[in-house]
XYZ file of C-alpha atoms in Angstrom:
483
model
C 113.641 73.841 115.645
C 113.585 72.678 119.209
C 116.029 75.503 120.278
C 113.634 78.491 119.136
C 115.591 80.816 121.242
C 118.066 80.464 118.657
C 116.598 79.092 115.077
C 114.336 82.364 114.330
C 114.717 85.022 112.026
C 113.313 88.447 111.578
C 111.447 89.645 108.251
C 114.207 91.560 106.584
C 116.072 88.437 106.957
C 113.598 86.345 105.300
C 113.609 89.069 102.498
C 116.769 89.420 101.874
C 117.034 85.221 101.226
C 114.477 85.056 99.116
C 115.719 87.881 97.177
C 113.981 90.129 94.549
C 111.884 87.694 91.954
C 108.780 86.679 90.302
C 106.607 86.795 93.702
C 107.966 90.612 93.923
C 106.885 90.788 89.837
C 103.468 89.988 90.582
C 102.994 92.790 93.087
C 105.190 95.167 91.301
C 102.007 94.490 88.386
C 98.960 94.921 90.719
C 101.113 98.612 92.300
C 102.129 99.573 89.174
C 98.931 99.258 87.791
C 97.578 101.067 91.025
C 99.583 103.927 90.228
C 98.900 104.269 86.504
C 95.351 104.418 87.466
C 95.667 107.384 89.784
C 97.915 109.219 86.470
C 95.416 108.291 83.944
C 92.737 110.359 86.457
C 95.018 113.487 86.932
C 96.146 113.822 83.809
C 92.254 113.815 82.459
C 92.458 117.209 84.154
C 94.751 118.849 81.447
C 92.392 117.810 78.779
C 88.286 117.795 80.049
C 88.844 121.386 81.815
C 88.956 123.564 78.672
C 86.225 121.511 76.454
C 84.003 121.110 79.673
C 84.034 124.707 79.911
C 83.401 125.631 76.230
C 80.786 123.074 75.939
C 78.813 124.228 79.033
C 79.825 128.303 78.786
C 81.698 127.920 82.225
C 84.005 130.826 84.171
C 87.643 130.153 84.409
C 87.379 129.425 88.145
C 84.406 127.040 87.235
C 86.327 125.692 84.962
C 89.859 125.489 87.688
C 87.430 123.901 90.268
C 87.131 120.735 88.512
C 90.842 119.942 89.280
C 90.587 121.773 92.438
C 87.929 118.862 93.485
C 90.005 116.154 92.607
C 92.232 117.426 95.301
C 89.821 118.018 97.903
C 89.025 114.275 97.450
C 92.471 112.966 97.786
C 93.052 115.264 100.351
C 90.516 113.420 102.566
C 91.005 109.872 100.827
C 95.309 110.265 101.551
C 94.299 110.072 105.386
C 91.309 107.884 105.720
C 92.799 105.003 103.658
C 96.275 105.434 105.066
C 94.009 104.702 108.589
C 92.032 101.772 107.124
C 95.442 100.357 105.465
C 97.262 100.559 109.160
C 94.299 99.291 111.275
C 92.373 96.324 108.546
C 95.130 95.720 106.002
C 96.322 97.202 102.776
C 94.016 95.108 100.766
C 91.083 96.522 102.183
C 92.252 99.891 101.443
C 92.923 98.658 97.816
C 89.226 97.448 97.511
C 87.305 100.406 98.802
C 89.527 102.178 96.879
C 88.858 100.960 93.733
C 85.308 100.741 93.491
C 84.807 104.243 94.762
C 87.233 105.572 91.982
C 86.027 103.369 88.897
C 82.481 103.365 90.149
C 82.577 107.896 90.154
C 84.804 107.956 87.222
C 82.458 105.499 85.106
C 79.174 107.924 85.803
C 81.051 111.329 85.737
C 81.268 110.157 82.359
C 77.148 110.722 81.934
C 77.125 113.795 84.104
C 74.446 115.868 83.034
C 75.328 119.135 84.424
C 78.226 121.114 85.517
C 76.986 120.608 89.376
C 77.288 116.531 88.977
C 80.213 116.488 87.146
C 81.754 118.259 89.933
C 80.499 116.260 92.803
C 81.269 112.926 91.036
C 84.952 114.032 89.939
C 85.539 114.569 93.942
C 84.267 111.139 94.529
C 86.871 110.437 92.407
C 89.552 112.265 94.278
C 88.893 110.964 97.232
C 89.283 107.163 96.035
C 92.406 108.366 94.419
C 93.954 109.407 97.914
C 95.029 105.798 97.887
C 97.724 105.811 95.486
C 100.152 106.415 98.229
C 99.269 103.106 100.096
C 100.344 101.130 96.866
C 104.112 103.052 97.545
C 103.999 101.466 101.594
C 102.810 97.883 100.067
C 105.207 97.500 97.531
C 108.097 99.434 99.660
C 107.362 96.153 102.704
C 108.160 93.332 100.042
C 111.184 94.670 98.481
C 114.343 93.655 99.914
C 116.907 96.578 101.379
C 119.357 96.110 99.148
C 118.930 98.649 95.820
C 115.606 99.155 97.741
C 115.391 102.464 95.747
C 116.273 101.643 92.663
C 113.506 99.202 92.366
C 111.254 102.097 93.914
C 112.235 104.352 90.927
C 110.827 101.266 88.657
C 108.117 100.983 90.511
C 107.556 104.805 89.974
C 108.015 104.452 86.409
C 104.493 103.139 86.349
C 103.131 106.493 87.080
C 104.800 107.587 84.009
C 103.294 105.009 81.474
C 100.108 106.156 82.947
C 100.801 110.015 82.070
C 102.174 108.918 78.666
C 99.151 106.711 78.153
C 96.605 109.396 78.586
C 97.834 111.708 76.865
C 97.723 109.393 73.916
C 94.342 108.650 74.753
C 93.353 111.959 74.890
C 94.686 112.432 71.528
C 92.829 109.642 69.912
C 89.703 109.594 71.839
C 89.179 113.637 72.528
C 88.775 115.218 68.799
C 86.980 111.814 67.756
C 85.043 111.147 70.636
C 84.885 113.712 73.285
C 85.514 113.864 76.785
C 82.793 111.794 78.534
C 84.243 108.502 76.435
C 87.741 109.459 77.870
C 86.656 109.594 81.220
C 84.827 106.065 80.377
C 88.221 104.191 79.288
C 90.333 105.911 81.719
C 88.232 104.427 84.681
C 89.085 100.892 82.943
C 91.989 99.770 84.994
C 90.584 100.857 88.376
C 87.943 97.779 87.815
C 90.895 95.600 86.518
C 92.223 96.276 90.198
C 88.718 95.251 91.373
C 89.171 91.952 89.936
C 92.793 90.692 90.691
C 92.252 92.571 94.535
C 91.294 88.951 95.638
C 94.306 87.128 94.413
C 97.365 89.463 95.666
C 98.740 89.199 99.340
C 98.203 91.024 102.165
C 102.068 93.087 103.139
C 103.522 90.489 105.464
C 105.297 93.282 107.471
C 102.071 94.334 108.120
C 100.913 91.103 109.359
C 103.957 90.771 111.637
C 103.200 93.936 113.063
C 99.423 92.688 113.857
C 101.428 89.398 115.375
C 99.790 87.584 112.598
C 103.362 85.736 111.901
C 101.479 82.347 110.853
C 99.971 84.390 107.881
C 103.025 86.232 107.376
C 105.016 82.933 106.977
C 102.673 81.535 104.763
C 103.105 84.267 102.490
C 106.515 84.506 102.513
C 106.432 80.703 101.877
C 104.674 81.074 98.885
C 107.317 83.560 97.631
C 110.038 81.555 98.443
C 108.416 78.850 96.023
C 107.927 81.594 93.434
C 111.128 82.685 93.406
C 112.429 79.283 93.385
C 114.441 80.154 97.145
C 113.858 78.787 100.673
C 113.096 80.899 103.574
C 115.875 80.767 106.342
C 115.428 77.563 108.823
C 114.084 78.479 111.909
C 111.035 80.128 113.169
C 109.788 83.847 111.569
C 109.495 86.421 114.498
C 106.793 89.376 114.479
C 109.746 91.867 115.451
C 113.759 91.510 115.825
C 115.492 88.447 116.573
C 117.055 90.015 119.335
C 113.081 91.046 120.902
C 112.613 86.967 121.053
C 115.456 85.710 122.524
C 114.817 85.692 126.021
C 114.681 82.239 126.650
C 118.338 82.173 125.935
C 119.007 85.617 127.414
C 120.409 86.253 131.118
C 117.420 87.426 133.741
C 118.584 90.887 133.575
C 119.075 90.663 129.703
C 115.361 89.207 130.200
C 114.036 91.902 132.077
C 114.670 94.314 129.567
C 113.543 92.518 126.733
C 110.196 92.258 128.854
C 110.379 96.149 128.750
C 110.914 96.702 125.616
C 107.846 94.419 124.791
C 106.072 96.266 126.855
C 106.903 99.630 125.405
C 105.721 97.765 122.233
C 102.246 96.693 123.273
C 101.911 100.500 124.468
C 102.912 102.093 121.121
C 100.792 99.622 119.599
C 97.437 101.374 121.610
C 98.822 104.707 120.888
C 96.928 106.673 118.568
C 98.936 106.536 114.744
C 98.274 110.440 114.472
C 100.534 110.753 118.242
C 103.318 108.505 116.882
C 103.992 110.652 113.972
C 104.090 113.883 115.944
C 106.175 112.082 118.713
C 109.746 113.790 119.882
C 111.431 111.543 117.171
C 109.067 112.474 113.972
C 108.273 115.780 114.671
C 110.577 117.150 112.547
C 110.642 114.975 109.739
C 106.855 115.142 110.085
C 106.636 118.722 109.768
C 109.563 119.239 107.066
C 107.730 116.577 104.765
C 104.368 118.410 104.742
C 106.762 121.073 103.438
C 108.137 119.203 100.926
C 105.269 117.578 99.692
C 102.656 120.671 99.412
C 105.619 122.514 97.534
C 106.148 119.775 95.385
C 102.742 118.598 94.294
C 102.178 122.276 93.922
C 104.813 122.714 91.272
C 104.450 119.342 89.452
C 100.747 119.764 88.759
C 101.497 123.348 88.091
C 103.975 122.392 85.365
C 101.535 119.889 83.778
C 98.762 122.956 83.822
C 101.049 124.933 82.637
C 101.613 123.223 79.557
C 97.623 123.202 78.658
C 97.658 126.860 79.601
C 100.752 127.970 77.328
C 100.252 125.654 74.863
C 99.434 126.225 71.556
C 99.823 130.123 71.462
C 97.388 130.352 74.090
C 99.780 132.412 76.005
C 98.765 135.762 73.536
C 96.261 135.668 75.503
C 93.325 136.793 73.078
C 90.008 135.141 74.230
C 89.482 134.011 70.077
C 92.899 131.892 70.412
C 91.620 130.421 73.219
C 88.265 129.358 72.337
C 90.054 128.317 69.014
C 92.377 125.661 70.384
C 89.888 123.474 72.436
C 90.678 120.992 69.915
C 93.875 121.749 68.469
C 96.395 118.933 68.504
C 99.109 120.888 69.451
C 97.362 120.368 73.197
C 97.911 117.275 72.804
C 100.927 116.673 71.293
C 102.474 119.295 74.154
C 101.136 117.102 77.055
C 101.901 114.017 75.087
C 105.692 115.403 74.830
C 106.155 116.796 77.935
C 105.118 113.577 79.237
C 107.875 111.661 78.206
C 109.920 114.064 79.976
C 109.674 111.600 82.998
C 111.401 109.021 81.295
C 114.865 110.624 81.183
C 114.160 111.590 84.610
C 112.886 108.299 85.664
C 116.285 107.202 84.593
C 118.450 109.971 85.898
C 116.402 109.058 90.007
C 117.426 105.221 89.439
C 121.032 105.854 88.471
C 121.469 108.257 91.946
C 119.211 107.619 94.459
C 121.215 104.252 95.862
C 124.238 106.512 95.326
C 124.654 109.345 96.458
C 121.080 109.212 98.957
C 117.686 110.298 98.669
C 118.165 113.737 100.262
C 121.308 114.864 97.744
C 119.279 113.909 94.967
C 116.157 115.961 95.500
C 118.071 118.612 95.721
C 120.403 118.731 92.973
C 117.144 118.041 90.810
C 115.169 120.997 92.674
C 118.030 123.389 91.428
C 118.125 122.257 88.117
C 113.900 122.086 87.603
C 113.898 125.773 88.943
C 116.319 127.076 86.327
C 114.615 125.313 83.676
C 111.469 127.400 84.883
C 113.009 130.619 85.330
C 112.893 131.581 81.645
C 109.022 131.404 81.519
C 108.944 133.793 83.766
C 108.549 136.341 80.269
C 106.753 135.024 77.115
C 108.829 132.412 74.647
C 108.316 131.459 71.620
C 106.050 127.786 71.431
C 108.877 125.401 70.846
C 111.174 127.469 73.484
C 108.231 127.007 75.855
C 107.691 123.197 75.103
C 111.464 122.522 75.938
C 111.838 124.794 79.258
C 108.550 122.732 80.225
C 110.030 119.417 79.206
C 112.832 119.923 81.421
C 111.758 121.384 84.106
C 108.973 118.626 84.230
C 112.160 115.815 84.222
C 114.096 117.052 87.056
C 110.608 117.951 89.223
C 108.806 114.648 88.132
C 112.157 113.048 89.525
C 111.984 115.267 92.717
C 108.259 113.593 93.236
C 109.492 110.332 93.157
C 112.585 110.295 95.174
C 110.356 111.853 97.668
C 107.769 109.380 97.583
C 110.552 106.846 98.220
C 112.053 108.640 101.224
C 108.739 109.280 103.124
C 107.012 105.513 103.658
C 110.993 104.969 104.583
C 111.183 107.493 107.109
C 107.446 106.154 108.834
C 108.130 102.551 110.861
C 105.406 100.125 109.843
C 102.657 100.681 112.522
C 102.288 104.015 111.134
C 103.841 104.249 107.744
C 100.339 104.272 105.639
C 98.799 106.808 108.314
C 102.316 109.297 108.017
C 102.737 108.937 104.492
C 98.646 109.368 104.202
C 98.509 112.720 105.963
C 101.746 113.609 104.613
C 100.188 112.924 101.039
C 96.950 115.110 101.977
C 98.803 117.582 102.494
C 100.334 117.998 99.306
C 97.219 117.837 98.018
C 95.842 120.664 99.225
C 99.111 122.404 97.653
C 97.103 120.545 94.560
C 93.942 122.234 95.098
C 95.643 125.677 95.098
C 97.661 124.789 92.221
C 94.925 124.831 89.712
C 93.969 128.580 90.340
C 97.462 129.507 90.184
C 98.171 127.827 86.528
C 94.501 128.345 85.061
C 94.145 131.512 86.798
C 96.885 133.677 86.415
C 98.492 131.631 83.461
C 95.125 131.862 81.720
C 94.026 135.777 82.473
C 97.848 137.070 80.834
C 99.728 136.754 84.493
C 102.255 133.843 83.306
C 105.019 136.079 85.277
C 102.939 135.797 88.501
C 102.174 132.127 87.794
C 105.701 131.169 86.873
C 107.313 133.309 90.466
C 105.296 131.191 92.362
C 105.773 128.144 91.201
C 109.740 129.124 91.656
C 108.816 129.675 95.142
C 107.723 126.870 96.263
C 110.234 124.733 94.485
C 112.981 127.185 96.809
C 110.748 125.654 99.781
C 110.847 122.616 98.964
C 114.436 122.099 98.497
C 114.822 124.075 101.785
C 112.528 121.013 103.196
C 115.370 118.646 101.828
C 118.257 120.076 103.310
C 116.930 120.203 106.922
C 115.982 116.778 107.099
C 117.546 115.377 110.064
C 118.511 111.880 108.502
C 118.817 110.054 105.369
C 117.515 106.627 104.680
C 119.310 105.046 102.073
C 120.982 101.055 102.779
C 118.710 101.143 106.155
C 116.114 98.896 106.581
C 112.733 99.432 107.117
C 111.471 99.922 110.823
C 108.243 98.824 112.349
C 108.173 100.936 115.827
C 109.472 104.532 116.595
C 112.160 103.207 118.969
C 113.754 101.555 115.624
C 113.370 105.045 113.557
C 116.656 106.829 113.013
C-alpha cells in the first residue's frame, strides 16, 4: 500500500474479481422488481380502456387517450429522472419514483370521473419514466464478461410482469372490476418504497462523483457477499493509468494532468451537450430512431391483440360492446404474453454471440413477416399466432436495445442519454394508441397493420447504421473513453 502509484485498481477490475454473485442477486431483485412494476402499469392499458369506456359512455379517442397519457408522463419522467439519477444518485431517482407511481396508481383506482382518471393515470406515467434508470443501475454492477446475457435475465423481469397482469386481469377484471386491478397492480411500487433504504447506491456512479471511499465500501460489502476479496491496492475514481503519475515520467505527467483536466471540464459540461457532442451525435440521433419505432410497434402489437381479439375485428359495434368481458381478451393477452419467453430465450442465447446490433436485426426481419399477414383479416386462432410471434421477435428487439443504449452512454451521462433516448420512444407510445385503437378499432386493421410495418423497416434501418457495436467492451465513464 505504500507504493499507491502502483497498488490501485480501477472499478471494472474490482468487478470482474468479485465476480457475478449473491450481492449482484440482491440488486438483480430490487431492478427486476422495478421493471415488473412499470409492465404491470402498461399492460393495465389493454384491459381498463374498453370497460372504462363502456362504463362511462366514452369516444374511442377518449377512450385511446388514457394510454396516450401514460406516455405523455413517461415522456417527461424518462428525462427528469435520468437528470436527478446523474446529478443526486440513482436511489433518489428510485424513491421519487416510486411514491409518485404507487401513490397516482393507488387513487386512480377511486377516480370519480373520466377527467381524474385521466390526470391521475399521467401522474402515473410520468413516475413510470424511471424504469429505464433501473437498466443503467443494474448494467454498473454487472461484470463485462456475459454482461448481456445477464441483461437479457434481467429483462426477463419485464416479462413476469406482463404475464402477471394479464393473469390478474383475468381473475380480478370479470370478478372485481377495474378500479381493484389498478389497486393490486400499484402493490409492488410501495414494496420498492420499502426496501429503497436498504439497496446501494451504483458505485460507478460514486466513482464518477469522486466518492471512491463510498464506492469501496460498497464494493467491500459485495466482496463479503459473494464470499471474494477485492484486488489489494487502492480503488481509483477513473483508470489506473489516470492515477499513476507519481510513477509516470514529467512529460508522461503532464499529460495525465491534461487529461484530468479535460475531465473536470466534461464534468461541468451540461449532460444534454455531452450526448450531442461530435462522438454521440450519431448514435444519439440513430437511437431516438430506434427507440420511437420500436416502442411504437411493441405497444402497437400488445393493442393490437385487445383490438382483434375476440372477433372484434368484424367490426360490428354489438360485438364490440359484447366482449368487454369476454375471456377470450384475456386469455389472448395472457397468451401472447408468454410470447416473450421464447424470445427472452432466443436474445440470451445471441446477444454475447454474434453482438447486439446483428441481433436486432435478424429479429426486426423476422417480427415484420410475422405481421405482414394481418395486414387482411384472419381467422381468431390465425390472428393469435401471427401476434404471438411477431410479439417474440419484437419483445426481443426491445430488449437487446435496451441493453445496447445505457452501453453506448459513458457513466456521467448514461441515465440522462438513455432518459431522453427513452422519452422519445415514448412519444412513439403516445401515437401508438390512436394508431391500434383508432384505425384497428373503426375497420382500418390494413392501415394499422402498414404502419406498424413501417416503423419496424425504420427501426432496423436505425440498427444497421450504428457506427459501433458494444459487445465484450466495458463500460465507459467519460466521452473520451466512448468508442
Amino acid at each position: 500500500m505504500e507504493d499507491r502509484g502502483q497498488n490501485v485498481y480501477s472499478l471494472d477490475e474490482a468487478l470482474s474479481k468479485i465476480g457475478f454473485g449473491n450481492f449482484q442477486g440482491l440488486v438483480l431483485a430490487y431492478a427486476g422488481l422495478g421493471w415488473v412494476a412499470e409492465a404491470m402499469e402498461m399492460m393495465i392499458l389493454s384491459f381498463i380502456g374498453r370497460e372504462v369506456q363502456v362504463q362511462w359512455g366514452l369516444s374511442s379517442s377518449e377512450e385511446s387517450l388514457i394510454s396516450t397519457v401514460v406516455f405523455a408522463g413517461m415522456l417527461i419522467g424518462a428525462y427528469s429522472w435520468g437528470l436527478i439519477s446523474d446529478n443526486y444518485g440513482r436511489k433518489k431517482g428510485f424513491l421519487g419514483a416510486a411514491i409518485l407511481t404507487g401513490g397516482a396508481g393507488l387513487l386512480s383506482a377511486l377516480s370519480p370521473n373520466y377527467i381524474s382518471l385521466v390526470v391521475l393515470r399521467f401522474l402515473v406515467g410520468i413516475g413510470l419514466g424511471c424504469g429505464h434508470v433501473f437498466t443503467s443501475w443494474f448494467l454498473e454492477f454487472v461484470p463485462t464478461p456475459k454482461r448481456g446475457r445477464w441483461m437479457i435475465i434481467f429483462s426477463s423481469f419485464w416479462t413476469v410482469g406482463t404475464i402477471f397482469e394479464a393473469a390478474l386481469a383475468w381473475i380480478v377484471m370479470p370478478r372485481l372490476g377495474w378500479r381493484w386491478l389498478l389497486v393490486l397492480s400499484s402493490l409492488p411500487s410501495f414494496v420498492l418504497l420499502v426496501f429503497n433504504g436498504v439497496i446501494p447506491e451504483s458505485p460507478r456512479y460514486l466513482c464518477m462523483k469522486s466518492r471512491t471511499t463510498e464506492a469501496y465500501n460498497i464494493l467491500q460489502k459485495g466482496a463479503l457477499l459473494n464470499q471474494q476479496e477485492l484486488p489489494p491496492g487502492m480503488l481509483v475514481s477513473h483508470s489506473t493509468s489516470e492515477l499513476n503519475e507519481e510513477s509516470a515520467s514529467s512529460e508522461d505527467a503532464n499529460l495525465l494532468s491534461a487529461r484530468r483536466k479535460t475531465l473536470i471540464s466534461e464534468s461541468k459540461t451540461s449532460n444534454v451537450s455531452v450526448i450531442f457532442s461530435s462522438k454521440l451525435i450519431r448514435t444519439t440521433l440513430l437511437l431516438w430512431l430506434l427507440f420511437f419505432g420500436n416502442t411504437f410497434s411493441y405497444y402497437g402489437i400488445i393493442l393490437l391483440t385487445s383490438e382483434l381479439s375476440g372477433g372484434k375485428s368484424d367490426c360490428s359495434t354489438t360485438a364490440h360492446l359484447k366482449n368487454t368481458k369476454d375471456a377470450s381478451l384475456y386469455l389472448d393477452v395472457f397468451v401472447t404474453s408468454f410470447a416473450e419467453l421464447p424470445g427472452l430465450v432466443l436474445s440470451a442465447f445471441i446477444v454475447d454471440r454474434v453482438g447486439r446490433k446483428f441481433s436486432m436485426l435478424v429479429m426486426f426481419i423476422l417480427g415484420f413477416i410475422l405481421l405482414l399477414p394481418l395486414v387482411t383479416h384472419q381467422s381468431e386462432v390465425i390472428t393469435t399466432l401471427l401476434l404471438f410471434g411477431a410479439r417474440m421477435f419484437i419483445s426481443a428487439t426491445f430488449i437487446v436495445a435496451c441493453i445496447y443504449a445505457p452501453e453506448v452512454y459513458p457513466t456521467n451521462v448514461r441515465s440522462t442519454g438513455v432518459g431522453i433516448t427513452t422519452a422519445i420512444g415514448r412519444i412513439g407510445g403516445m401515437i401508438c394508441p390512436l394508431v391500434a385503437v383508432g384505425l384497428a378499432g373503426g375497420c382500418n386493421q390494413m392501415i394499422a397493420v402498414v404502419v406498424f410495418e413501417i416503423m419496424i423497416v425504420l427501426s432496423g434501418l436505425s440498427v444497421v447504421l450504428f457506427p459501433f457495436e458494444t459487445q465484450g467492451k466495458e463500460l465507459a465513464d467519460h466521452v473520451h473513453e466512448s468508442a
